[in-house]
Short mmCIF file of C-alpha atoms in Angstrom, two decimals:
data_model
loop_
_atom_site.label_atom_id
_atom_site.label_comp_id
_atom_site.label_asym_id
_atom_site.label_seq_id
_atom_site.Cartn_x
_atom_site.Cartn_y
_atom_site.Cartn_z
CA MET A 1 14.44 -14.46 -46.55
CA GLY A 2 17.69 -16.17 -45.64
CA SER A 3 20.95 -14.43 -46.55
CA LEU A 4 23.80 -16.05 -48.47
CA SER A 5 27.37 -16.30 -47.34
CA SER A 6 30.20 -16.71 -49.85
CA GLN A 7 32.30 -18.58 -47.31
CA LEU A 8 32.17 -22.37 -47.43
CA PRO A 9 33.76 -23.91 -44.33
CA SER A 10 34.45 -27.59 -44.87
CA PRO A 11 31.71 -29.73 -43.34
CA SER A 12 32.84 -32.34 -40.89
CA PRO A 13 31.46 -35.88 -41.21
CA ALA A 14 28.69 -37.01 -38.91
CA HIS A 15 29.84 -39.49 -36.28
CA PRO A 16 27.39 -41.75 -34.44
CA SER A 17 27.03 -40.85 -30.78
CA SER A 18 24.83 -41.90 -27.90
CA THR A 19 24.22 -38.18 -27.23
CA THR A 20 23.04 -37.50 -30.76
CA THR A 21 19.47 -36.54 -31.55
CA HIS A 22 17.84 -36.75 -34.96
CA LYS A 23 15.65 -34.14 -36.59
CA ILE A 24 13.81 -34.29 -39.89
CA TYR A 25 13.83 -31.37 -42.33
CA ALA A 26 11.41 -30.83 -45.22
CA SER A 27 10.65 -28.03 -47.69
CA PHE A 28 7.12 -26.76 -48.26
CA CYS A 29 5.34 -24.06 -50.24
CA THR A 30 1.78 -22.80 -50.71
CA ALA A 31 -0.10 -21.31 -53.63
CA ILE A 32 1.23 -17.86 -52.71
CA ILE A 33 4.28 -18.44 -50.47
CA SER A 34 7.71 -19.49 -51.74
CA ASN A 35 9.68 -22.42 -50.34
CA TRP A 36 10.50 -22.59 -46.68
CA ILE A 37 12.09 -25.33 -44.57
CA GLU A 38 10.51 -26.85 -41.48
CA CYS A 39 12.10 -29.05 -38.84
CA TYR A 40 10.29 -31.95 -37.20
CA ASN A 41 11.54 -33.01 -33.76
CA PRO A 42 10.59 -36.66 -33.17
CA SER A 43 11.33 -36.48 -29.45
CA VAL A 44 8.52 -33.97 -28.85
CA ASN A 45 6.36 -34.50 -31.99
CA VAL A 46 6.56 -30.84 -33.03
CA TRP A 47 7.14 -29.01 -36.32
CA HIS A 48 8.67 -25.55 -36.49
CA ARG A 49 9.70 -23.30 -39.38
CA VAL A 50 13.44 -22.62 -39.46
CA THR A 51 14.26 -20.71 -42.66
CA THR A 52 13.25 -19.79 -46.20
CA ILE A 53 15.18 -20.81 -49.31
CA PRO A 54 16.98 -17.66 -50.50
CA GLY A 55 17.01 -16.30 -54.03
CA LEU A 56 13.27 -16.71 -54.71
CA ILE A 57 11.15 -13.65 -55.40
CA GLU A 58 7.44 -13.33 -54.68
CA ASN A 59 5.29 -16.05 -56.24
CA GLN A 60 8.30 -18.15 -57.25
CA VAL A 61 8.62 -21.74 -56.06
CA LEU A 62 11.22 -24.44 -56.54
CA LYS A 63 10.09 -27.94 -57.53
CA GLY A 64 11.85 -31.17 -58.47
CA PHE A 65 15.01 -30.43 -56.48
CA SER A 66 16.85 -32.73 -54.10
CA MET A 67 17.42 -32.11 -50.42
CA VAL A 68 20.13 -34.09 -48.62
CA SER A 69 22.24 -33.70 -45.50
CA ILE A 70 25.87 -34.16 -44.52
CA GLY A 71 26.75 -33.48 -40.90
CA HIS A 72 24.73 -30.44 -39.80
CA PHE A 73 24.44 -29.08 -43.35
CA ILE A 74 21.43 -29.31 -45.68
CA TYR A 75 21.99 -29.11 -49.43
CA ILE A 76 19.36 -27.83 -51.88
CA ILE A 77 20.33 -29.11 -55.32
CA GLY A 78 19.03 -28.16 -58.77
CA GLY A 79 15.32 -28.06 -59.44
CA ARG A 80 12.67 -26.50 -61.65
CA LEU A 81 11.92 -22.84 -61.01
CA CYS A 82 8.21 -21.98 -61.37
CA GLN A 83 6.05 -18.91 -61.00
CA LYS A 84 2.61 -19.01 -59.41
CA LEU A 85 0.03 -16.96 -61.28
CA SER A 86 -3.61 -16.18 -60.51
CA GLY A 87 -6.28 -17.41 -62.90
CA HIS A 88 -9.56 -15.82 -63.92
CA GLU A 89 -11.57 -17.67 -61.29
CA PRO A 90 -11.33 -16.92 -57.54
CA ASP A 91 -8.61 -18.98 -55.83
CA GLU A 92 -7.44 -20.30 -59.23
CA ILE A 93 -3.67 -20.66 -59.24
CA PHE A 94 -1.52 -22.15 -61.97
CA GLU A 95 2.22 -22.65 -62.47
CA VAL A 96 4.44 -21.42 -65.29
CA ASP A 97 7.84 -23.08 -65.67
CA LEU A 98 10.70 -20.58 -65.86
CA GLU A 99 13.97 -22.53 -66.02
CA VAL A 100 15.94 -25.57 -64.90
CA LEU A 101 18.52 -24.58 -62.31
CA PRO A 102 22.08 -25.83 -61.78
CA ARG A 103 22.12 -23.93 -58.46
CA VAL A 104 23.29 -25.60 -55.26
CA LEU A 105 22.74 -24.01 -51.84
CA ARG A 106 23.88 -25.15 -48.41
CA TYR A 107 22.16 -24.40 -45.11
CA ASP A 108 24.05 -24.58 -41.83
CA ALA A 109 21.37 -25.82 -39.43
CA VAL A 110 23.47 -25.01 -36.38
CA ASN A 111 24.42 -21.42 -37.23
CA ASP A 112 21.38 -20.57 -39.42
CA VAL A 113 23.53 -19.49 -42.39
CA TRP A 114 23.02 -20.08 -46.13
CA SER A 115 25.95 -20.41 -48.54
CA LYS A 116 26.33 -20.82 -52.28
CA CYS A 117 28.06 -23.96 -53.50
CA ALA A 118 29.57 -24.78 -56.87
CA PRO A 119 26.71 -25.33 -59.34
CA LEU A 120 25.86 -28.63 -60.98
CA ARG A 121 27.75 -29.38 -64.18
CA VAL A 122 24.38 -30.30 -65.75
CA PRO A 123 21.20 -28.46 -64.63
CA ARG A 124 18.48 -30.96 -63.74
CA PHE A 125 15.19 -31.64 -61.95
CA ASP A 126 13.35 -34.84 -60.97
CA PHE A 127 16.67 -36.62 -60.63
CA ALA A 128 18.18 -39.27 -58.37
CA CYS A 129 20.32 -38.11 -55.46
CA THR A 130 22.07 -39.87 -52.56
CA VAL A 131 24.98 -39.44 -50.15
CA CYS A 132 27.85 -41.92 -49.89
CA ASP A 133 31.05 -41.42 -47.86
CA ASP A 134 30.11 -37.76 -47.28
CA LYS A 135 29.86 -37.02 -51.00
CA ILE A 136 26.70 -36.25 -52.95
CA TYR A 137 25.85 -38.28 -56.05
CA VAL A 138 23.25 -37.18 -58.60
CA ALA A 139 22.11 -38.98 -61.75
CA GLY A 140 19.45 -38.65 -64.41
CA GLY A 141 16.62 -36.14 -64.33
CA GLN A 142 15.45 -33.67 -66.94
CA SER A 143 17.71 -30.85 -68.12
CA LYS A 144 15.18 -29.07 -70.32
CA LEU A 145 11.64 -27.87 -69.71
CA SER A 146 10.40 -28.89 -73.15
CA GLY A 147 9.80 -32.56 -73.87
CA ALA A 148 9.62 -35.56 -71.55
CA CYS A 149 13.14 -36.86 -71.97
CA GLY A 150 15.64 -37.73 -69.28
CA THR A 151 19.41 -37.56 -69.20
CA SER A 152 21.97 -40.28 -68.59
CA SER A 153 24.53 -37.95 -67.04
CA ALA A 154 25.76 -38.35 -63.47
CA GLU A 155 28.07 -36.36 -61.22
CA VAL A 156 29.50 -36.29 -57.71
CA TYR A 157 30.06 -33.39 -55.30
CA ASP A 158 32.95 -33.19 -52.85
CA PRO A 159 32.01 -30.70 -50.08
CA GLY A 160 35.64 -30.38 -48.97
CA LEU A 161 36.67 -29.15 -52.43
CA ASP A 162 33.33 -27.49 -53.30
CA GLU A 163 33.56 -29.21 -56.66
CA TRP A 164 31.31 -31.28 -58.92
CA LYS A 165 32.95 -33.98 -61.03
CA LEU A 166 31.25 -35.72 -63.94
CA LEU A 167 30.86 -39.49 -63.71
CA PRO A 168 30.45 -41.87 -66.65
CA ASN A 169 26.99 -41.73 -68.19
CA MET A 170 24.41 -44.32 -67.20
CA ASN A 171 23.27 -46.88 -69.75
CA MET A 172 19.81 -45.30 -70.02
CA LEU A 173 18.18 -41.90 -70.04
CA ARG A 174 16.20 -41.58 -66.81
CA TYR A 175 14.06 -39.10 -64.92
CA LYS A 176 11.88 -39.43 -61.84
CA CYS A 177 14.31 -42.14 -60.77
CA VAL A 178 15.43 -42.46 -57.14
CA ALA A 179 18.87 -43.11 -55.70
CA VAL A 180 19.85 -45.00 -52.57
CA THR A 181 23.20 -46.00 -51.09
CA TRP A 182 22.97 -49.71 -50.33
CA GLN A 183 25.70 -52.19 -49.48
CA GLY A 184 28.26 -49.46 -50.11
CA LYS A 185 27.11 -48.86 -53.69
CA ILE A 186 25.13 -46.16 -55.48
CA HIS A 187 21.85 -47.53 -56.85
CA VAL A 188 19.67 -45.53 -59.28
CA VAL A 189 16.29 -47.24 -59.42
CA GLY A 190 13.39 -47.07 -61.88
CA GLY A 191 12.12 -43.87 -63.40
CA PHE A 192 10.89 -43.09 -66.87
CA ALA A 193 13.76 -44.65 -68.79
CA GLU A 194 14.79 -45.34 -72.33
CA LYS A 195 17.90 -46.80 -73.90
CA ARG A 196 20.49 -44.32 -75.08
CA ASP A 197 20.27 -44.07 -78.84
CA VAL A 198 21.27 -40.79 -80.46
CA ASP A 199 19.71 -41.84 -83.78
CA ARG A 200 16.29 -42.64 -82.34
CA LYS A 201 13.98 -39.69 -82.88
CA ILE A 202 11.00 -41.11 -81.01
CA PRO A 203 11.65 -42.26 -77.40
CA SER A 204 10.95 -45.92 -76.81
CA TRP A 205 9.99 -46.60 -73.21
CA GLY A 206 9.51 -50.16 -72.13
CA MET A 207 8.72 -52.07 -68.98
CA MET A 208 12.20 -53.58 -69.05
CA GLU A 209 13.91 -50.17 -68.89
CA ARG A 210 11.58 -48.54 -66.37
CA SER A 211 11.74 -51.47 -63.95
CA SER A 212 15.52 -51.66 -64.08
CA ALA A 213 18.18 -50.10 -61.86
CA GLU A 214 21.77 -49.08 -62.39
CA VAL A 215 24.60 -49.62 -59.91
CA TYR A 216 27.85 -47.72 -60.06
CA ASP A 217 30.87 -50.00 -60.43
CA TRP A 218 33.67 -48.19 -58.60
CA GLU A 219 36.44 -50.49 -59.79
CA ASN A 220 35.63 -50.21 -63.49
CA ALA A 221 34.12 -46.70 -63.40
CA LYS A 222 30.90 -47.69 -65.14
CA TRP A 223 27.22 -48.35 -64.50
CA ASP A 224 25.88 -51.92 -64.40
CA VAL A 225 22.21 -52.59 -65.17
CA ILE A 226 20.06 -54.71 -62.83
CA ARG A 227 16.97 -55.93 -64.66
CA GLY A 228 13.67 -55.94 -62.80
CA MET A 229 14.91 -54.44 -59.53
CA TRP A 230 11.83 -52.20 -59.27
CA GLN A 231 9.33 -54.47 -61.09
CA LEU A 232 6.89 -51.66 -61.93
CA ASP A 233 6.77 -49.33 -64.91
CA ILE A 234 5.67 -46.50 -62.59
CA PRO A 235 8.63 -44.79 -60.87
CA PRO A 236 9.14 -45.35 -57.13
CA ASN A 237 8.21 -42.63 -54.68
CA GLN A 238 11.00 -43.26 -52.17
CA ILE A 239 13.42 -46.07 -51.42
CA VAL A 240 15.40 -45.90 -48.17
CA ALA A 241 18.01 -48.14 -46.60
CA VAL A 242 17.79 -49.34 -43.00
CA ASP A 243 20.68 -51.51 -41.83
CA ASP A 244 21.18 -53.82 -44.80
CA LYS A 245 17.62 -53.68 -46.16
CA LEU A 246 15.76 -51.50 -48.65
CA PHE A 247 12.21 -50.33 -47.96
CA SER A 248 9.52 -48.75 -50.12
CA SER A 249 5.93 -47.70 -49.45
CA GLY A 250 4.64 -46.94 -52.93
CA ASP A 251 5.21 -45.22 -56.26
CA CYS A 252 5.00 -41.69 -57.58
CA LEU A 253 1.28 -42.07 -58.33
CA ASN A 254 0.36 -43.89 -55.12
CA ALA A 255 2.81 -42.92 -52.39
CA TRP A 256 1.17 -45.26 -49.86
CA LYS A 257 0.11 -48.69 -51.12
CA GLY A 258 -1.31 -49.68 -47.73
CA HIS A 259 1.81 -51.46 -46.52
CA ILE A 260 5.61 -51.39 -46.61
CA GLU A 261 7.69 -53.58 -48.89
CA ALA A 262 11.28 -54.79 -48.42
CA PHE A 263 13.65 -55.76 -51.21
CA ASP A 264 15.06 -59.30 -51.35
CA GLY A 265 18.38 -58.88 -53.15
CA LYS A 266 18.91 -62.60 -53.62
CA LEU A 267 15.58 -63.16 -55.35
CA ASN A 268 15.42 -59.66 -56.84
CA ILE A 269 11.86 -59.15 -55.60
CA TRP A 270 9.92 -56.84 -53.26
CA ASN A 271 7.99 -58.54 -50.45
CA GLU A 272 5.33 -57.15 -48.13
CA VAL A 273 6.67 -56.56 -44.62
CA ASP A 274 4.70 -58.46 -41.96
CA GLY A 275 2.64 -56.20 -39.73
CA SER A 276 3.13 -53.14 -41.96
CA HIS A 277 -0.50 -52.56 -42.97
CA LEU A 278 -1.81 -49.20 -41.78
CA GLU A 279 -5.15 -47.94 -43.05
CA THR A 280 -4.91 -44.57 -41.31
CA LEU A 281 -2.08 -43.50 -43.60
CA SER A 282 -4.61 -43.55 -46.43
CA SER A 283 -7.19 -41.60 -44.42
CA PRO A 284 -6.85 -40.76 -40.69
CA VAL A 285 -10.55 -39.90 -40.41
CA SER A 286 -13.32 -42.40 -41.03
CA THR A 287 -15.24 -41.44 -44.17
CA SER A 288 -18.26 -43.32 -42.85
CA VAL A 289 -19.23 -40.25 -40.81
CA ALA A 290 -22.39 -38.80 -42.33
CA ASN A 291 -21.91 -35.88 -44.73
CA TRP A 292 -18.10 -35.97 -44.49
CA PRO A 293 -16.32 -36.01 -47.86
CA PRO A 294 -13.31 -38.30 -48.35
CA ILE A 295 -10.26 -36.77 -46.71
CA LYS A 296 -7.43 -35.68 -49.03
CA ARG A 297 -3.79 -36.42 -48.28
CA LEU A 298 -1.68 -33.37 -49.11
CA TYR A 299 1.77 -34.89 -48.72
CA LEU A 300 3.66 -37.97 -47.55
CA THR A 301 7.37 -38.44 -46.97
CA MET A 302 9.42 -41.15 -45.26
CA ALA A 303 12.54 -40.74 -43.11
CA PRO A 304 14.75 -43.53 -41.69
CA ILE A 305 16.14 -43.06 -38.17
CA GLY A 306 17.93 -46.06 -36.69
CA THR A 307 15.70 -49.08 -37.24
CA GLN A 308 12.58 -46.92 -37.50
CA LEU A 309 10.77 -45.46 -40.49
CA TYR A 310 9.01 -42.15 -39.84
CA PHE A 311 6.05 -41.44 -42.12
CA LEU A 312 5.06 -37.77 -42.07
CA ALA A 313 1.72 -37.13 -43.75
CA GLY A 314 -0.40 -34.01 -44.12
CA TYR A 315 -4.17 -34.06 -44.66
CA ARG A 316 -6.91 -31.60 -45.47
CA MET A 317 -9.42 -31.57 -42.65
CA PRO A 318 -13.00 -32.46 -43.70
CA GLY A 319 -15.00 -29.33 -44.36
CA GLU A 320 -11.99 -27.05 -43.73
CA ILE A 321 -10.17 -24.76 -46.14
CA SER A 322 -7.87 -22.94 -43.71
CA ARG A 323 -6.79 -25.84 -41.48
CA SER A 324 -5.01 -29.11 -42.09
CA MET A 325 -3.52 -31.87 -39.97
CA CYS A 326 -0.17 -33.67 -39.85
CA ASN A 327 -0.03 -37.29 -38.72
CA VAL A 328 3.26 -39.00 -37.90
CA HIS A 329 3.41 -42.79 -37.84
CA VAL A 330 6.54 -44.73 -36.89
CA PHE A 331 7.29 -48.26 -38.05
CA ASP A 332 9.98 -50.29 -36.30
CA THR A 333 11.60 -52.47 -38.95
CA SER A 334 13.11 -54.73 -36.25
CA ALA A 335 9.74 -55.55 -34.64
CA ASN A 336 8.08 -58.94 -34.91
CA GLY A 337 4.45 -58.43 -35.84
CA ASP A 338 2.81 -55.02 -35.65
CA GLY A 339 5.62 -52.45 -35.53
CA TRP A 340 3.51 -49.28 -35.77
CA THR A 341 3.33 -46.39 -33.32
CA SER A 342 1.03 -43.49 -34.15
CA LEU A 343 1.74 -40.11 -32.60
CA GLU A 344 -0.73 -37.40 -31.62
CA PRO A 345 -2.02 -35.52 -34.72
CA ILE A 346 -0.72 -31.98 -35.20
CA ASP A 347 -3.05 -29.16 -36.29
CA GLU A 348 -1.65 -26.90 -39.02
CA GLU A 349 -2.75 -23.61 -40.53
CA GLY A 350 -3.68 -23.67 -44.22
CA GLU A 351 -2.65 -26.25 -46.78
CA LYS A 352 1.01 -26.68 -47.68
CA GLU A 353 2.66 -28.62 -50.49
CA LEU A 354 5.72 -30.82 -50.00
CA CYS A 355 8.34 -29.67 -52.52
CA SER A 356 11.01 -32.33 -51.97
CA HIS A 357 11.43 -35.43 -49.87
CA CYS A 358 12.79 -34.88 -46.38
CA CYS A 359 16.26 -35.47 -45.00
CA VAL A 360 17.53 -36.39 -41.53
CA LEU A 361 20.20 -34.53 -39.56
CA ARG A 362 22.12 -35.96 -36.66
CA GLN A 363 22.48 -33.18 -34.13
CA PRO A 364 24.73 -33.55 -31.07
CA GLN A 365 23.13 -32.49 -27.82
CA MET A 366 24.82 -29.50 -26.25
#
């Protein structure tokens, strides 16, 4: 298990460089193994395990946290602490929620050192999180284990000061919302949302709230509502920015809709990206083979690098219980027509669960 350092050297901002490589980091767990972090190297199409998240005892896992990067540091923020317990039947595992954490950890990917950061002002899980100007912004989420009710609170972390500062509350209570920095502004999109009303005893969720977004107005220190920015009442899975465009591949119930969509800010609508259909992201193995059951996708996460979108997907192999497969597909958003490149599948031992969406680190070549 990784050790924790109490020292917090100030992270230096990441500067673009022609000698910079990009690596993708993601956190996984299994039914019996607590969270670890793996690194995917796009240049050689290889995963390797780099560290475990400290502070978790046996059979404990962290869910619903956010994982972001600044420079060569990875931040693990908040989350829902669970315990894995064995059921009465063989191989039966179930989760028991323990608590919502305000904890924030930082991993130095260069020196392989964990550090404790100042905790969140409001503990939360399933919240929106993004980085802007080397500061971390979080908004919404759930602060309690009981009841399906979000929070409107938001806060910002300054790594140089190791300090969280509360921001004005959003206009709506939200959880399972996503955040993205776009056109220099913090956008919190979708989620299970309801209007703030302290007198309302029964939550009132509507399509209008859940399909809306909120944008932070720096000048007036308040959140502005954009109606219909998401258009669905099911929360988005991921929204990422590439150049000046936003891209999505699905929602939290269907992470891959069969194609990629781009947001048209002028018309406030999502349009299918030409040439973005890819059937093998739904199932990399033909289910027409006799006696083969439909293949199950175990995880899917998307990472932007330059003009490319990396889709990292794990699948259960047909007829296998101790072996799975990772497929990486790359879509070039600047291509005309078919922009897909599919890399060689990677065999993996066992079945692992993605615990948070991935993040990308820029790493200077030595």
